[in-house]
Coordinates of C-alpha atoms in Angstrom, one line a residue:
M107 CA 30.4 14.0 -1.9
G108 CA 26.9 12.7 -1.9
S109 CA 28.0 9.2 -2.9
V110 CA 30.2 9.1 0.3
M111 CA 28.1 11.0 2.8
I112 CA 24.5 9.9 2.0
P113 CA 25.1 6.1 2.4
Q114 CA 27.0 6.8 5.7
M115 CA 24.2 8.9 7.0
K116 CA 21.6 6.3 6.1
K117 CA 23.8 3.6 7.7
R118 CA 23.8 5.5 11.0
G119 CA 20.0 5.8 11.0
Y120 CA 19.2 9.1 9.2
S121 CA 16.3 9.0 6.8
G122 CA 17.1 9.0 3.1
A123 CA 15.0 12.1 2.7
F124 CA 16.9 14.1 5.3
A125 CA 20.3 12.8 4.1
A126 CA 19.5 13.9 0.5
A127 CA 18.0 17.3 1.6
V128 CA 20.9 18.4 3.8
T129 CA 23.5 17.2 1.2
S130 CA 21.7 18.8 -1.7
S131 CA 21.0 22.2 -0.1
S132 CA 24.5 22.5 1.3
A133 CA 26.0 21.7 -2.1
S134 CA 24.2 24.7 -3.6
L135 CA 26.3 27.0 -1.5
A136 CA 29.2 26.1 -3.8
I137 CA 27.7 28.6 -6.3
I138 CA 28.3 31.5 -4.0
I139 CA 31.4 30.4 -2.2
P140 CA 34.6 30.8 -4.2
P141 CA 35.9 29.4 -6.4
S142 CA 32.6 29.3 -8.4
I143 CA 32.1 28.5 -12.1
P144 CA 28.7 30.4 -12.3
M145 CA 30.5 33.5 -10.9
I146 CA 33.2 33.2 -13.6
L147 CA 30.5 33.0 -16.2
Y148 CA 28.6 36.0 -14.7
A149 CA 31.9 38.0 -14.6
T150 CA 32.5 37.3 -18.3
S151 CA 28.9 38.1 -19.2
A152 CA 28.7 41.3 -17.1
N153 CA 32.4 42.4 -17.7
V154 CA 33.2 42.6 -14.0
S155 CA 36.1 41.3 -11.8
V156 CA 36.0 37.6 -10.9
E157 CA 38.1 38.3 -7.8
Q158 CA 35.7 40.9 -6.5
L159 CA 32.8 38.4 -7.1
F160 CA 34.7 35.8 -5.1
V161 CA 35.2 38.2 -2.3
A162 CA 31.6 39.2 -2.3
G163 CA 30.4 35.6 -2.0
V164 CA 32.3 34.9 1.3
V165 CA 29.9 36.6 3.8
P166 CA 26.7 35.4 2.1
G167 CA 28.2 31.9 2.0
L168 CA 29.0 31.9 5.7
L169 CA 25.5 33.2 6.5
G170 CA 24.0 30.5 4.4
A171 CA 26.2 27.8 6.0
A172 CA 25.2 29.0 9.5
G173 CA 21.5 29.0 8.6
L174 CA 21.7 25.5 7.1
M175 CA 23.5 24.2 10.2
G176 CA 20.8 25.9 12.4
V177 CA 18.0 24.0 10.5
S178 CA 20.0 20.7 10.8
Y179 CA 20.3 21.3 14.6
Y180 CA 16.5 21.9 14.8
F181 CA 15.8 18.6 13.0
A182 CA 18.4 16.8 15.2
V183 CA 16.7 18.0 18.4
R184 CA 13.1 17.6 17.3
Y185 CA 13.5 14.1 15.9
D186 CA 16.3 12.9 18.1
L187 CA 18.5 12.1 15.3
P188 CA 21.4 9.6 15.9
R189 CA 24.5 11.0 17.7
E190 CA 28.1 10.2 17.2
E191 CA 30.8 10.3 19.9
A192 CA 30.6 13.0 22.6
F193 CA 32.5 16.2 22.0
S194 CA 36.1 16.0 23.1
G195 CA 38.4 19.0 23.2
R196 CA 41.5 16.8 23.1
R197 CA 40.2 14.9 20.0
L198 CA 39.4 18.2 18.3
W199 CA 42.9 19.5 18.9
E200 CA 44.5 16.3 17.7
T201 CA 42.4 16.4 14.6
F202 CA 43.2 20.1 14.0
V203 CA 46.9 19.5 14.3
D204 CA 46.7 16.5 11.9
A205 CA 44.7 18.5 9.4
L206 CA 46.8 21.7 9.7
P207 CA 48.8 21.2 6.4
T208 CA 45.5 20.9 4.6
F209 CA 44.3 24.3 5.9
A210 CA 47.1 25.8 3.7
L211 CA 44.9 25.4 0.7
P212 CA 42.1 28.0 1.5
V213 CA 44.8 30.3 2.9
I214 CA 46.6 30.1 -0.5
I215 CA 43.5 30.6 -2.5
L216 CA 41.6 33.2 -0.5
G217 CA 44.5 34.8 1.2
G218 CA 46.4 35.3 -2.1
I219 CA 43.3 36.7 -3.9
F220 CA 42.2 39.0 -1.0
G221 CA 45.7 40.2 -0.4
G222 CA 46.2 41.1 -4.0
Y223 CA 49.3 38.9 -4.4
V224 CA 47.9 36.6 -7.1
T225 CA 45.0 36.5 -9.5
A226 CA 42.3 33.9 -9.3
T227 CA 43.9 31.8 -12.0
E228 CA 47.4 32.0 -10.3
A229 CA 45.9 31.1 -7.0
A230 CA 44.3 28.0 -8.5
G231 CA 47.7 27.0 -9.9
L232 CA 49.4 27.5 -6.6
A233 CA 46.7 25.5 -4.8
V234 CA 47.4 22.5 -7.2
L235 CA 51.1 22.6 -6.3
A236 CA 50.2 22.9 -2.6
A237 CA 47.8 20.0 -2.9
I238 CA 50.5 17.8 -4.4
A239 CA 53.0 18.8 -1.7
I240 CA 50.4 18.1 1.0
S241 CA 49.7 14.6 -0.4
L242 CA 53.5 14.0 -0.3
W243 CA 53.4 15.1 3.4
Y244 CA 50.7 12.6 4.2
R245 CA 52.4 10.0 1.9
Q246 CA 49.2 9.5 0.0
V247 CA 50.4 10.3 -3.5
D248 CA 48.6 8.2 -6.1
L249 CA 49.7 8.8 -9.7
K250 CA 46.6 7.2 -11.2
H251 CA 44.4 9.5 -9.1
L252 CA 46.5 12.5 -10.1
Q253 CA 46.2 11.5 -13.8
R254 CA 42.4 11.1 -13.5
A255 CA 42.2 14.5 -11.7
M256 CA 44.2 16.2 -14.4
L257 CA 41.9 14.7 -17.1
D258 CA 38.8 15.7 -15.3
G259 CA 40.1 19.2 -14.7
G260 CA 41.0 19.6 -18.4
M261 CA 37.5 18.5 -19.4
Q262 CA 35.8 20.8 -16.9
T263 CA 38.0 23.7 -18.0
A264 CA 37.1 22.9 -21.7
V265 CA 33.3 23.0 -20.8
V266 CA 33.7 26.3 -19.0
M267 CA 35.7 27.9 -21.9
L268 CA 33.0 26.8 -24.3
L269 CA 30.4 28.4 -22.1
V270 CA 32.4 31.6 -21.8
A271 CA 32.8 31.7 -25.6
A272 CA 29.1 31.1 -26.1
S273 CA 28.3 33.9 -23.6
V274 CA 30.6 36.4 -25.6
V275 CA 28.9 35.5 -28.9
M276 CA 25.4 35.7 -27.3
G277 CA 26.3 39.1 -25.7
G278 CA 27.5 40.5 -29.0
F279 CA 24.3 39.4 -30.8
L280 CA 22.0 40.8 -28.2
T281 CA 23.9 44.1 -28.2
R282 CA 23.6 44.5 -31.9
A283 CA 19.9 43.5 -31.8
Q284 CA 19.2 46.1 -29.1
Y285 CA 17.1 43.6 -27.0
P286 CA 18.7 44.6 -23.7
Q287 CA 18.0 48.3 -24.3
E288 CA 14.4 47.5 -25.2
L289 CA 13.9 45.5 -22.0
A290 CA 15.5 48.2 -19.9
A291 CA 13.3 50.9 -21.5
G292 CA 10.2 48.7 -20.9
I293 CA 10.9 48.2 -17.2
L294 CA 12.0 51.8 -16.6
S295 CA 8.7 52.9 -18.1
I296 CA 7.0 51.0 -15.2
T297 CA 9.3 52.1 -12.4
E298 CA 12.7 53.6 -11.8
N299 CA 13.0 52.5 -8.2
K300 CA 16.0 50.2 -8.1
W301 CA 14.7 48.3 -5.1
L302 CA 11.5 47.5 -6.9
I303 CA 13.4 46.5 -10.0
L304 CA 15.5 44.2 -7.9
L305 CA 12.3 42.6 -6.6
I306 CA 11.1 42.1 -10.2
L307 CA 14.4 40.6 -11.3
N308 CA 14.4 38.3 -8.2
F309 CA 11.1 36.8 -9.3
F310 CA 12.4 36.6 -12.8
F311 CA 15.5 34.7 -12.0
L312 CA 13.7 32.5 -9.5
I313 CA 11.3 31.4 -12.2
I314 CA 13.9 30.8 -14.9
G315 CA 16.0 29.0 -12.2
F316 CA 13.1 26.4 -12.0
F317 CA 13.7 25.5 -15.6
L318 CA 17.2 26.4 -16.7
H319 CA 20.6 25.2 -15.6
S320 CA 22.7 28.0 -13.9
A321 CA 25.2 28.2 -16.8
A322 CA 22.4 28.5 -19.4
A323 CA 20.5 31.0 -17.4
I324 CA 23.6 33.2 -17.0
I325 CA 24.6 33.1 -20.7
L326 CA 21.0 33.7 -21.9
V327 CA 19.8 36.3 -19.4
V328 CA 22.6 38.3 -17.8
P329 CA 23.6 40.1 -21.0
I330 CA 20.0 41.2 -21.4
V331 CA 19.5 42.7 -18.0
I332 CA 23.0 44.3 -17.5
P333 CA 22.0 47.6 -19.3
L334 CA 19.0 47.8 -17.0
I335 CA 21.2 47.4 -13.9
D336 CA 23.6 50.1 -15.2
A337 CA 20.7 52.4 -15.9
V338 CA 19.3 52.4 -12.4
G339 CA 22.7 52.4 -10.6
I340 CA 22.8 48.9 -9.2
N341 CA 26.3 47.7 -8.4
P342 CA 27.0 44.8 -10.8
I343 CA 29.0 42.9 -8.1
H344 CA 26.0 43.2 -5.8
F345 CA 23.7 42.0 -8.6
G346 CA 26.0 39.1 -9.3
L347 CA 25.4 37.7 -5.8
V348 CA 21.6 38.2 -6.4
V349 CA 21.8 36.2 -9.6
T350 CA 23.9 33.4 -8.2
L351 CA 21.8 33.0 -5.1
N352 CA 18.6 32.8 -7.2
L353 CA 20.3 30.1 -9.3
A354 CA 21.4 28.2 -6.2
I355 CA 17.8 28.1 -5.1
G356 CA 16.8 26.9 -8.6
Q357 CA 19.0 23.9 -8.2
Q358 CA 16.8 22.8 -5.3
T359 CA 13.4 23.4 -6.9
P360 CA 11.6 21.1 -9.3
P361 CA 11.0 20.5 -12.1
V362 CA 14.7 20.7 -13.2
A363 CA 16.4 20.9 -9.7
S364 CA 19.7 19.4 -11.0
V365 CA 21.4 19.1 -7.6
L366 CA 18.3 17.9 -5.8
I367 CA 17.7 15.2 -8.3
T368 CA 21.3 14.0 -8.2
A369 CA 21.1 13.7 -4.4
C370 CA 17.7 11.9 -4.6
A371 CA 19.3 9.4 -7.1
V372 CA 22.2 8.7 -4.7
A373 CA 19.9 8.4 -1.7
R374 CA 17.3 6.4 -3.7
A375 CA 14.6 8.7 -2.2
N376 CA 11.5 10.1 -3.7
I377 CA 12.0 13.7 -4.8
W378 CA 8.7 14.9 -3.2
D379 CA 9.6 13.3 0.1
V380 CA 13.0 15.0 0.0
T381 CA 11.4 18.3 -1.0
K382 CA 9.2 18.2 2.1
V383 CA 12.3 18.3 4.2
N384 CA 14.3 20.5 1.9
I385 CA 11.8 23.3 2.0
Y386 CA 13.2 24.4 5.4
F387 CA 16.7 24.6 3.9
I388 CA 15.4 26.5 0.8
A389 CA 13.8 29.0 3.2
V390 CA 17.3 29.7 4.6
L391 CA 18.6 30.3 1.1
L392 CA 15.6 32.6 0.4
A393 CA 16.3 34.6 3.6
V394 CA 20.0 35.0 2.6
L395 CA 18.8 36.1 -0.9
L396 CA 16.6 38.8 0.6
M397 CA 19.3 40.0 2.9
C398 CA 21.8 40.2 0.1
T399 CA 19.3 42.0 -2.1
Y400 CA 18.2 44.7 0.2
I401 CA 21.3 45.0 2.5
P402 CA 24.0 45.5 -0.2
S403 CA 26.7 45.9 2.5
I404 CA 26.4 42.1 3.2
P405 CA 28.0 41.1 -0.1
L406 CA 29.9 44.3 -0.6
F407 CA 31.5 44.7 2.8
L408 CA 34.6 42.8 2.0
V409 CA 34.8 44.1 -1.5
E410 CA 34.9 47.7 -0.3
Y411 CA 37.4 46.7 2.5
F412 CA 39.9 45.1 0.1
Y413 CA 39.3 47.1 -3.0
G414 CA 38.0 50.5 -1.8

């Protein structure tokens, strides 16, 4: 997406730093908005429902999106950023009607999962069939692109399955070595207040997010802290959103900052110049993290509504 959006933003007069920052920060929301590979890895490591994690990520994802749009609007007004065509209700309606078949995809994926009609895997399969049908509707079927997408999907699935297998092996080793139980006992000897423990774990995951990729962090750390979470009565679905939000922020913070560095490479912008702009977007992600941490109803509202 960055290779398409960033050059077009720069062409229209946006600075490379702003174009990279807004693209990078918004891309990090993919971690908490379903479907999400880090959520699948967390579900495997913590032995919780992938579907419930997907549902829990919807409200925080919408809050994060609204916050990022608010920051973008602030920059647009303050620095008089370039404008496109004036808003037109007629053009909006025409575009909506033209795109209506495409809106079937999120309905199939999220509606099917939320309604309990299909599993997450079945919803993905149905969405693929729907995408092919929609491309036929628009007469944009390209067999070469379809072949490339199938190969890419197969390779990405293989990577995920290897990570899942590694997480299972790592979890078994840690369980036999009793490292998680020792960590839980050590922290519980300091405090048994679950809100204080969540604060400690937030700092912990923020720090490791600076240096580790999200998949590696989940595989290495989640099996260790799950016994502690169970001991103090923290909902593992709630904690899953805390973990993924921390890792989303880690993708924006140097020195690793995998997503940020990718956006900087596309925009050909200095990482520190981009970070000066991106700090405002990171503040939004931090605010969403704190709300999800200390107001559990935000991530758990839809979970409780659909699953009781």
